[in-house]
Amino acid sequence: MTRVEVAIVGAGFAGIGVASALRRAGRDDVVVLERAASVGGTWRDNTYPGIACDVPSHLYGFAAHPNPSWSGTYAKGDEIRAYLEHVVDAEGLRDRLRLRTAMRGAQWDAALGLWRISTGPSGAWPGTPDRGDAPDEDDGDDVILADVLVLACGRLTEPSIPRIAGLETFPGPLFHSARWDHSAPLAGARVAIAGTGASAVQIVPELARTAAHVTLFQRTPAWIVPRGGDSYSDADRARFAATPQALEALRADLYAEGEARFASRSGDSDAAAEAEAVARAHLERQVPDAALRAALTPDYAFGCKRVLLSDDFYPAVASEAVSLVRGALTAVEGSTLVGSDGSRHEADALVLATGFASTRQPYAELVAGEDGTTLAAHWSGGMTAFASTVVAGFPNLFVLNGPNASLGHSSSVLMIEEQSAYVARVLDNRAAVGGVLRVDPVAELTYTDEIAAAAAATPWMTGGCRNWYVDERSGRLTLLWPGTVDAFRARLARADGSEFLPGPVPLPVPSALRAPLEGVA
């Protein structure tokens, strides 16, 4: 049994970010549980061909750890993973990591006023190969008693596998893009890809170069804008290293550009029209065939779904190396794949680029709060939290990168930094409420209503598309923050502690809490 002040679950950007913030605030009694063999989160798990970030690299990092060595405007996956390893060492977190240690369950112990967390060997990443670069360790089963539990598990961790009739009959290599099988013989093979989201637009051009043929099943086209970007020269990197103020200025410029981009994503008619015109011109330049252009043109508002960046996806789809199926993959009959348009296609390998369980977080089933209710049950009407971070009925619990903490216009790391600062500030004031932070259910409801009001007229809610930002059951915006980073920072700054109930006496979560949430459209 282990006793700590703060237990953090997850060693991706969120977990490393909050652990760093706490240690800089003087809180060293921290453990970081990571079910995989190394740190890195989504940048460890996703190793597909062409993987890179679509946020400028100098904005996709911690302000306290500028990286003058990025290779270019947009960093590749391995670079980002190496960056996170660097931050762990720079912050002195290596001895706080417990790798290959999964959270099996977490229960609030009212008698002791702490979290009782059961852990065990990982075994929780099916299909993820051991990359052979992690310490040979396994902490085995253990119980951790923690004053504070921080869930930094990410939102892109569990692949979403669609229900496709006969999928189990496919005889060849079959895997999700986030569990890439590098041993699969794809060169010279007929490869099918289901999905045309952010991962697929990077994968398709890579496979088109080596596969015998690529068949791409498109359920819904995406708005795609030019990616651009350059490689940084040795002179650039030397200048960044020698003049930190140059890096600071570049980050500030990138931040301002991201904040300005919010208007086109959130429904400003002029900004959206301008951005859509850029996307349409990009498509017309790169796809000469009118019928194919029509198939690749979305019929929903710009910003309703995630806007993608690519300079080589359209040329790949327009080439003879790729066939676009104008519909989803609906059935598998051995090696024959059937599209929703009735077309039939032969394939040797099948890649599911079908996204993740984003609005229904798998870890929520494992966490039980003050009255024994699981986080999943509390979120049955969609994820909610005050300040996108703390949840009524779950004392001393913080959720990072969870409810309404994602962005569609800028770097998610910026949100993680704001949440981490909030966690550190709240913990400094924990004694004022008897050491136990219990969120006022009214505060959570009020915040949820704020989100609903801000989102009501945005393309995410009214744009005529199905997206992963909106909870599929309640119809509420539960993943995105419907504002700028500046607005999020200001909102958290207004949290003055009144979001917590006074005194150490346990108070049950009113049964009325979830009913109003389920009624929010």
Coordinates of C-alpha atoms in Angstrom, one line a residue:
M1 CA 0.0 0.0 0.0
T2 CA 1.3 3.4 -1.0
R3 CA 0.3 6.8 0.6
V4 CA 0.6 10.0 -1.4
E5 CA -0.9 13.4 -1.5
V6 CA -1.6 13.4 -5.3
A7 CA -2.1 10.5 -7.6
I8 CA -2.2 11.4 -11.3
V9 CA -3.5 8.9 -13.9
G10 CA -1.9 9.3 -17.3
A11 CA 1.5 10.3 -18.5
G12 CA 0.7 12.2 -21.7
F13 CA 0.6 16.0 -22.0
A14 CA -2.0 16.4 -19.3
G15 CA -0.4 14.2 -16.7
I16 CA 3.1 15.5 -17.3
G17 CA 1.8 19.1 -17.3
V18 CA -0.1 18.9 -14.0
A19 CA 2.7 17.0 -12.3
S20 CA 5.1 19.7 -13.4
A21 CA 2.9 22.5 -12.2
L22 CA 2.4 20.8 -8.8
R23 CA 6.1 20.3 -8.3
R24 CA 6.9 23.8 -9.2
A25 CA 4.3 24.8 -6.6
G26 CA 6.2 22.9 -4.0
R27 CA 4.1 19.7 -4.0
D28 CA 6.5 16.8 -4.4
D29 CA 4.3 14.0 -2.9
V30 CA 3.1 13.0 -6.3
V31 CA 2.8 9.7 -8.2
V32 CA 2.0 9.4 -11.9
L33 CA 0.4 6.1 -12.9
E34 CA 0.8 5.1 -16.6
R35 CA -0.6 1.9 -17.9
A36 CA 1.8 1.8 -20.9
A37 CA 5.5 1.1 -20.9
S38 CA 6.5 4.7 -21.5
V39 CA 5.2 8.3 -21.4
G40 CA 3.7 10.1 -24.4
G41 CA 0.0 9.4 -24.4
T42 CA -1.5 9.7 -27.9
W43 CA 2.0 10.4 -29.3
R44 CA 3.2 7.0 -28.0
D45 CA 0.2 5.0 -29.1
N46 CA -0.2 6.5 -32.6
T47 CA 2.7 5.5 -34.8
Y48 CA 0.9 5.3 -38.2
P49 CA 2.8 6.5 -41.4
G50 CA 2.8 10.2 -41.7
I51 CA 1.8 11.0 -38.2
A52 CA 2.3 14.7 -37.3
C53 CA 0.6 17.4 -35.3
D54 CA -1.7 19.9 -37.1
V55 CA -0.9 22.6 -34.5
P56 CA 2.3 24.6 -35.0
S57 CA 5.0 22.9 -33.0
H58 CA 6.1 26.0 -31.1
L59 CA 2.6 26.4 -29.8
Y60 CA 2.2 22.6 -29.1
G61 CA 4.4 22.6 -26.1
F62 CA 4.7 23.9 -22.5
A63 CA 5.5 27.6 -22.1
A64 CA 8.0 26.6 -19.4
H65 CA 9.8 24.3 -21.8
P66 CA 10.3 25.9 -25.2
N67 CA 12.0 23.6 -27.7
P68 CA 14.3 25.3 -30.1
S69 CA 15.0 22.0 -31.9
W70 CA 11.7 21.3 -33.6
S71 CA 12.4 20.2 -37.1
G72 CA 9.7 22.3 -38.7
T73 CA 6.4 24.2 -38.5
Y74 CA 4.5 21.0 -37.7
A75 CA 6.3 18.4 -35.5
K76 CA 6.2 14.7 -36.3
G77 CA 4.9 12.2 -33.8
D78 CA 8.2 10.8 -32.7
E79 CA 9.5 14.3 -32.0
I80 CA 6.6 15.1 -29.8
R81 CA 7.1 11.9 -27.9
A82 CA 10.8 12.7 -27.4
Y83 CA 9.8 16.2 -26.2
L84 CA 7.6 14.7 -23.5
E85 CA 10.4 12.4 -22.4
H86 CA 12.6 15.5 -22.2
V87 CA 10.1 17.4 -20.0
V88 CA 9.9 14.5 -17.6
D89 CA 13.6 14.6 -17.1
A90 CA 13.8 18.4 -17.0
E91 CA 11.1 18.5 -14.3
G92 CA 12.6 15.7 -12.3
L93 CA 9.5 13.5 -12.7
R94 CA 11.2 10.3 -13.6
D95 CA 11.2 8.9 -10.0
R96 CA 7.5 9.8 -9.7
L97 CA 6.4 7.6 -12.7
R98 CA 4.9 4.1 -12.3
L99 CA 5.0 2.7 -15.7
R100 CA 3.0 -0.4 -16.8
T101 CA 0.7 0.4 -13.9
A102 CA -3.0 0.7 -14.7
M103 CA -5.7 2.2 -12.5
R104 CA -8.2 -0.7 -12.0
G105 CA -10.6 1.3 -9.9
A106 CA -10.8 4.4 -7.6
Q107 CA -13.2 4.8 -4.7
W108 CA -13.6 7.8 -2.5
D109 CA -13.2 6.7 1.1
A110 CA -15.4 9.1 3.2
A111 CA -14.1 7.8 6.5
L112 CA -10.5 8.5 5.7
G113 CA -11.2 11.5 3.4
L114 CA -9.1 10.2 0.6
W115 CA -9.1 8.2 -2.6
R116 CA -8.5 4.5 -2.5
I117 CA -7.0 3.5 -5.9
S118 CA -6.4 -0.1 -6.9
T119 CA -3.7 -0.6 -9.5
G120 CA -2.3 -3.5 -11.4
P121 CA 0.0 -4.5 -14.3
S122 CA -0.9 -2.8 -17.5
G123 CA -2.3 -5.3 -20.0
A124 CA -4.8 -2.5 -20.9
W125 CA -3.5 -1.5 -24.3
P126 CA -4.7 -4.3 -26.6
G127 CA -2.8 -4.3 -29.9
T128 CA -0.2 -1.8 -28.7
P129 CA 3.3 -3.3 -29.4
D130 CA 6.0 -3.0 -26.8
R131 CA 8.4 -0.5 -28.5
G132 CA 11.3 -1.9 -26.5
D133 CA 12.4 1.4 -25.1
A134 CA 10.8 1.3 -21.7
P135 CA 12.3 0.1 -18.4
D136 CA 11.8 -3.6 -17.6
E137 CA 9.6 -3.1 -14.6
D138 CA 6.2 -4.0 -13.4
D139 CA 4.9 -2.8 -10.1
G140 CA 2.2 -5.4 -9.9
D141 CA -0.9 -5.0 -7.8
D142 CA -1.0 -2.2 -5.3
V143 CA -3.4 0.0 -3.5
I144 CA -2.7 3.7 -3.4
L145 CA -4.2 6.0 -0.8
A146 CA -4.2 9.6 -2.2
D147 CA -5.7 12.8 -0.8
V148 CA -6.2 14.0 -4.4
L149 CA -6.9 12.1 -7.6
V150 CA -6.2 13.7 -11.0
L151 CA -7.5 12.0 -14.1
A152 CA -5.3 13.0 -17.0
C153 CA -6.3 10.1 -19.1
G154 CA -6.8 12.0 -22.4
R155 CA -9.8 11.8 -24.7
L156 CA -8.1 10.0 -27.7
T157 CA -7.1 6.9 -25.9
E158 CA -9.6 4.2 -26.7
P159 CA -10.2 3.4 -30.4
S160 CA -13.7 3.5 -31.6
I161 CA -14.4 0.3 -33.5
P162 CA -17.6 0.6 -35.7
R163 CA -20.1 -2.2 -35.7
I164 CA -19.7 -3.6 -39.2
A165 CA -21.5 -6.8 -40.2
G166 CA -19.0 -9.6 -40.8
L167 CA -15.9 -7.6 -39.7
E168 CA -14.6 -10.7 -37.9
T169 CA -14.5 -12.6 -41.2
F170 CA -11.9 -10.4 -42.8
P171 CA -8.9 -12.7 -43.4
G172 CA -6.1 -10.2 -43.7
P173 CA -4.4 -7.7 -41.4
L174 CA -7.1 -5.6 -39.7
F175 CA -6.2 -2.9 -37.1
H176 CA -7.1 0.6 -35.9
S177 CA -5.0 3.5 -37.0
A178 CA -4.1 4.1 -33.3
R179 CA -2.8 0.5 -33.0
W180 CA -0.8 0.4 -36.2
D181 CA 0.6 -3.1 -37.0
H182 CA 4.0 -2.3 -38.4
S183 CA 4.5 -6.0 -39.2
A184 CA 1.6 -6.1 -41.7
P185 CA 2.8 -6.5 -45.3
L186 CA 1.1 -3.4 -46.8
A187 CA 3.6 -2.6 -49.6
G188 CA 2.3 -3.9 -52.8
A189 CA -1.0 -4.9 -51.2
R190 CA -4.6 -3.8 -51.7
V191 CA -5.3 -1.7 -48.7
A192 CA -8.7 -0.4 -47.6
I193 CA -9.2 2.5 -45.2
A194 CA -12.4 3.3 -43.4
G195 CA -12.7 6.9 -42.4
T196 CA -11.5 10.3 -43.7
G197 CA -10.8 12.2 -40.5
A198 CA -7.6 13.7 -39.2
S199 CA -5.6 10.4 -39.1
A200 CA -6.8 9.3 -42.5
V201 CA -5.7 12.4 -44.3
Q202 CA -2.2 11.8 -43.1
I203 CA -2.2 8.0 -43.7
V204 CA -3.8 7.9 -47.2
P205 CA -0.9 9.8 -49.0
E206 CA 1.7 7.6 -47.4
L207 CA 0.0 4.3 -48.3
A208 CA -0.7 5.6 -51.8
R209 CA 3.0 5.7 -52.4
T210 CA 3.6 2.0 -51.6
A211 CA 0.4 0.0 -51.7
A212 CA -0.8 -1.7 -54.9
H213 CA -4.0 0.3 -54.5
V214 CA -5.9 2.1 -51.7
T215 CA -9.7 2.0 -51.3
L216 CA -11.0 4.8 -49.1
F217 CA -14.4 4.6 -47.6
Q218 CA -15.7 8.1 -46.9
R219 CA -18.8 8.5 -44.7
T220 CA -18.6 12.3 -44.5
P221 CA -16.1 14.6 -46.3
A222 CA -14.2 17.1 -44.3
W223 CA -13.4 20.8 -44.9
I224 CA -9.6 20.8 -45.6
V225 CA -7.4 23.8 -45.8
P226 CA -3.8 24.1 -46.9
R227 CA -1.3 22.9 -44.4
G228 CA 1.8 24.8 -45.6
G229 CA 4.7 25.0 -43.2
D230 CA 8.4 24.7 -43.6
S231 CA 11.4 22.8 -42.2
Y232 CA 13.5 24.8 -39.8
S233 CA 17.1 25.0 -40.9
D234 CA 20.1 24.5 -38.6
A235 CA 20.5 28.2 -38.6
D236 CA 16.9 28.7 -37.5
R237 CA 17.3 26.2 -34.6
A238 CA 20.6 27.8 -33.6
R239 CA 18.9 31.2 -33.5
F240 CA 16.0 29.9 -31.4
A241 CA 18.5 28.3 -29.0
A242 CA 20.6 31.5 -28.7
T243 CA 17.8 34.0 -28.5
P244 CA 14.9 32.7 -26.3
Q245 CA 13.1 36.0 -26.9
A246 CA 12.8 35.0 -30.6
L247 CA 11.0 31.8 -29.5
E248 CA 8.8 33.8 -27.2
A249 CA 7.8 36.2 -29.9
L250 CA 7.1 33.3 -32.3
R251 CA 4.9 31.6 -29.8
A252 CA 3.1 34.8 -29.1
D253 CA 2.4 35.3 -32.8
L254 CA 1.1 31.7 -33.2
Y255 CA -1.1 32.2 -30.1
A256 CA -2.6 35.3 -31.6
E257 CA -3.2 33.5 -34.9
G258 CA -4.9 30.7 -33.1
E259 CA -7.2 33.0 -31.1
A260 CA -8.1 34.8 -34.3
R261 CA -9.0 31.5 -36.0
F262 CA -11.7 30.9 -33.4
A263 CA -14.2 33.2 -35.3
S264 CA -14.2 31.0 -38.4
R265 CA -14.7 27.8 -36.4
S266 CA -17.4 29.1 -34.1
G267 CA -19.9 30.7 -36.5
D268 CA -18.8 34.2 -37.3
S269 CA -20.4 34.5 -40.7
D270 CA -17.8 36.6 -42.4
A271 CA -14.8 34.7 -41.0
A272 CA -16.5 31.3 -41.8
A273 CA -17.2 32.4 -45.4
E274 CA -13.6 33.5 -45.9
A275 CA -12.3 30.3 -44.5
E276 CA -14.7 28.2 -46.5
A277 CA -13.6 30.0 -49.7
V278 CA -10.0 29.1 -48.9
A279 CA -11.0 25.4 -48.5
R280 CA -13.1 25.4 -51.7
A281 CA -10.2 27.0 -53.7
H282 CA -7.8 24.4 -52.2
L283 CA -10.1 21.6 -53.3
E284 CA -10.5 23.0 -56.8
R285 CA -6.8 23.5 -57.3
Q286 CA -5.9 20.0 -56.3
V287 CA -8.8 17.9 -57.7
P288 CA -9.5 18.6 -61.4
D289 CA -12.4 16.1 -61.8
A290 CA -15.7 17.8 -61.1
A291 CA -17.5 14.7 -59.9
L292 CA -14.7 13.8 -57.5
R293 CA -14.7 17.4 -56.2
A294 CA -18.4 17.1 -55.6
A295 CA -17.9 13.9 -53.6
L296 CA -15.2 15.6 -51.5
T297 CA -17.2 18.7 -50.8
P298 CA -19.0 18.9 -47.4
D299 CA -22.7 19.8 -47.2
Y300 CA -22.5 21.2 -43.7
A301 CA -21.3 24.5 -42.2
F302 CA -17.6 25.2 -42.0
G303 CA -16.4 24.4 -38.4
C304 CA -19.2 22.0 -37.6
K305 CA -16.7 19.1 -37.8
R306 CA -13.0 19.4 -37.2
V307 CA -11.3 21.4 -39.9
L308 CA -8.3 19.4 -41.4
L309 CA -5.0 20.5 -42.7
S310 CA -3.3 18.8 -45.7
D311 CA -1.5 19.5 -48.9
D312 CA -1.2 15.9 -50.1
F313 CA -4.5 14.2 -49.3
Y314 CA -6.5 15.6 -52.3
P315 CA -3.7 14.8 -54.8
A316 CA -3.5 11.3 -53.5
V317 CA -7.3 10.8 -53.7
A318 CA -7.3 12.3 -57.2
S319 CA -4.6 9.9 -58.4
E320 CA -5.0 6.4 -59.9
A321 CA -3.5 5.0 -56.7
V322 CA -6.7 5.7 -54.7
S323 CA -10.4 4.9 -55.2
L324 CA -12.9 6.9 -53.2
V325 CA -16.0 5.1 -52.1
R326 CA -18.8 7.6 -51.6
G327 CA -20.1 6.0 -48.4
A328 CA -19.2 4.2 -45.2
L329 CA -18.0 0.6 -45.0
T330 CA -21.2 -1.3 -44.0
A331 CA -20.3 -5.0 -44.4
V332 CA -17.4 -7.4 -44.7
E333 CA -17.7 -10.7 -46.6
G334 CA -14.3 -12.3 -46.2
S335 CA -11.9 -10.2 -48.3
T336 CA -14.8 -8.3 -50.0
L337 CA -15.8 -5.0 -48.5
V338 CA -19.2 -3.5 -49.1
G339 CA -19.9 0.2 -49.1
S340 CA -23.1 1.9 -48.2
D341 CA -23.5 2.7 -51.9
G342 CA -23.6 -1.0 -52.6
S343 CA -20.2 -1.1 -54.2
R344 CA -17.9 -4.1 -53.6
H345 CA -14.2 -4.0 -53.2
E346 CA -11.4 -6.6 -52.7
A347 CA -8.8 -5.9 -50.1
D348 CA -5.8 -7.6 -48.6
A349 CA -5.6 -5.4 -45.5
L350 CA -8.1 -3.1 -43.7
V351 CA -7.3 0.0 -41.6
L352 CA -10.0 1.5 -39.3
A353 CA -9.3 5.2 -39.1
T354 CA -12.6 5.6 -37.2
G355 CA -11.7 7.8 -34.3
F356 CA -12.0 7.4 -30.6
A357 CA -14.4 7.0 -27.7
S358 CA -14.3 10.7 -27.0
T359 CA -17.6 11.8 -25.3
R360 CA -17.9 8.6 -23.3
Q361 CA -14.7 8.2 -21.5
P362 CA -13.9 4.6 -20.6
Y363 CA -12.1 5.5 -17.3
A364 CA -15.3 6.9 -16.0
E365 CA -16.6 3.4 -15.2
L366 CA -13.7 2.9 -12.8
V367 CA -14.2 5.9 -10.6
A368 CA -16.8 6.0 -7.8
G369 CA -17.5 9.1 -5.8
E370 CA -19.0 10.1 -2.5
D371 CA -22.2 8.1 -2.7
G372 CA -20.8 5.2 -4.7
T373 CA -22.0 6.6 -8.0
T374 CA -19.6 6.2 -10.8
L375 CA -18.3 9.0 -12.9
A376 CA -19.9 7.3 -15.9
A377 CA -23.3 7.4 -14.1
H378 CA -22.9 11.0 -13.2
W379 CA -22.1 11.7 -16.8
S380 CA -24.9 9.6 -18.2
G381 CA -26.4 12.8 -19.6
G382 CA -23.0 13.9 -21.0
M383 CA -19.8 15.0 -19.4
T384 CA -20.0 17.9 -17.0
A385 CA -17.6 19.7 -14.6
F386 CA -17.2 23.1 -13.0
A387 CA -14.3 24.9 -14.7
S388 CA -14.1 21.9 -17.0
T389 CA -12.1 20.4 -14.2
V390 CA -13.9 19.5 -10.9
V391 CA -17.1 17.4 -10.5
A392 CA -19.9 17.5 -8.0
G393 CA -20.0 14.3 -5.9
F394 CA -16.4 13.5 -6.4
P395 CA -14.3 15.2 -3.7
N396 CA -10.7 16.1 -4.3
L397 CA -11.0 14.9 -7.9
F398 CA -9.7 16.9 -10.9
V399 CA -10.3 15.9 -14.6
L400 CA -7.9 17.3 -17.2
N401 CA -8.6 17.4 -20.9
G402 CA -12.1 16.2 -20.2
P403 CA -15.5 18.0 -20.2
N404 CA -15.4 21.1 -22.4
A405 CA -11.7 21.4 -22.2
S406 CA -10.8 20.8 -25.9
L407 CA -10.3 23.3 -28.7
G408 CA -11.1 23.3 -32.3
H409 CA -8.9 26.3 -33.2
S410 CA -5.7 26.2 -31.3
S411 CA -3.4 24.1 -29.1
S412 CA -4.9 21.8 -26.4
V413 CA -1.7 22.2 -24.4
L414 CA -2.7 25.8 -23.6
M415 CA -5.9 24.5 -22.0
I416 CA -3.9 21.9 -20.0
E417 CA -1.6 24.6 -18.7
E418 CA -4.6 26.7 -17.5
Q419 CA -6.2 23.6 -15.8
S420 CA -2.9 22.7 -14.2
A421 CA -2.6 26.2 -12.8
Y422 CA -6.1 26.0 -11.4
V423 CA -5.4 22.6 -9.7
A424 CA -2.3 24.0 -8.0
R425 CA -4.2 27.1 -6.9
V426 CA -7.1 25.2 -5.5
L427 CA -4.9 22.8 -3.6
D428 CA -3.1 25.7 -2.0
N429 CA -6.5 26.8 -0.6
R430 CA -7.8 23.3 0.3
A431 CA -7.4 23.9 4.1
A432 CA -10.1 26.7 3.9
V433 CA -12.8 24.0 3.2
G434 CA -11.6 21.5 5.8
G435 CA -9.1 19.7 3.5
V436 CA -11.9 18.2 1.3
L437 CA -12.9 19.9 -1.9
R438 CA -16.6 19.2 -2.6
V439 CA -18.0 20.9 -5.6
D440 CA -21.3 22.7 -5.1
P441 CA -23.8 21.0 -7.5
V442 CA -25.3 24.3 -8.2
A443 CA -21.9 25.6 -9.4
E444 CA -21.6 22.7 -11.8
L445 CA -25.1 23.2 -13.1
T446 CA -24.5 26.9 -13.6
Y447 CA -21.3 26.3 -15.5
T448 CA -23.0 23.7 -17.6
D449 CA -25.7 26.2 -18.5
E450 CA -23.0 28.8 -19.4
I451 CA -21.5 26.2 -21.8
A452 CA -24.9 25.4 -23.4
A453 CA -25.7 29.1 -23.9
A454 CA -22.4 29.9 -25.5
A455 CA -22.6 26.9 -27.8
A456 CA -26.3 27.2 -28.8
A457 CA -25.7 29.2 -32.0
T458 CA -22.4 27.7 -33.1
P459 CA -21.8 25.4 -36.1
W460 CA -21.1 22.5 -33.6
M461 CA -24.7 22.6 -32.6
T462 CA -26.5 24.0 -35.7
G463 CA -24.2 23.2 -38.6
G464 CA -25.9 20.1 -39.9
C465 CA -23.3 17.6 -39.2
R466 CA -22.5 14.8 -36.7
N467 CA -19.3 15.5 -34.8
W468 CA -17.3 14.2 -31.9
Y469 CA -17.7 17.4 -29.9
V470 CA -21.4 16.8 -29.1
D471 CA -22.6 14.0 -26.8
E472 CA -24.6 11.5 -28.9
R473 CA -27.3 10.9 -26.2
S474 CA -28.0 14.3 -24.7
G475 CA -27.2 16.4 -27.7
R476 CA -25.0 18.7 -25.6
L477 CA -21.6 20.1 -26.5
T478 CA -19.5 18.2 -24.0
L479 CA -16.0 18.1 -25.4
L480 CA -15.2 21.6 -26.8
W481 CA -14.7 24.8 -24.8
P482 CA -17.0 27.2 -26.8
G483 CA -14.6 30.1 -26.5
T484 CA -11.1 31.3 -26.9
V485 CA -8.1 30.4 -24.7
D486 CA -8.2 33.9 -23.3
A487 CA -11.8 33.4 -22.3
F488 CA -11.0 30.1 -20.6
R489 CA -8.2 31.7 -18.6
A490 CA -10.5 34.5 -17.6
R491 CA -13.3 32.1 -16.5
L492 CA -10.9 30.0 -14.4
A493 CA -9.6 33.2 -12.8
R494 CA -13.1 34.1 -11.7
A495 CA -13.3 30.8 -9.8
D496 CA -12.8 32.2 -6.3
G497 CA -13.4 29.1 -4.2
S498 CA -17.1 29.6 -3.9
E499 CA -17.5 26.6 -6.2
F500 CA -16.7 24.4 -3.2
L501 CA -19.0 23.6 -0.3
P502 CA -17.8 24.8 3.1
G503 CA -16.8 22.4 5.9
P504 CA -15.7 18.8 6.0
V505 CA -19.2 17.2 6.4
P506 CA -20.0 14.9 3.5
L507 CA -23.0 16.1 1.5
P508 CA -24.8 13.8 -1.0
V509 CA -25.2 14.8 -4.6
P510 CA -28.8 15.8 -5.1
S511 CA -30.7 13.4 -7.3
A512 CA -32.0 16.4 -9.2
L513 CA -28.5 17.2 -10.5
R514 CA -28.5 14.9 -13.5
A515 CA -32.1 15.4 -14.6
P516 CA -31.7 19.1 -15.6
L517 CA -28.5 18.3 -17.4
E518 CA -30.2 15.7 -19.5
G519 CA -32.8 18.2 -20.5
V520 CA -30.2 20.7 -21.9
A521 CA -30.4 20.8 -25.7

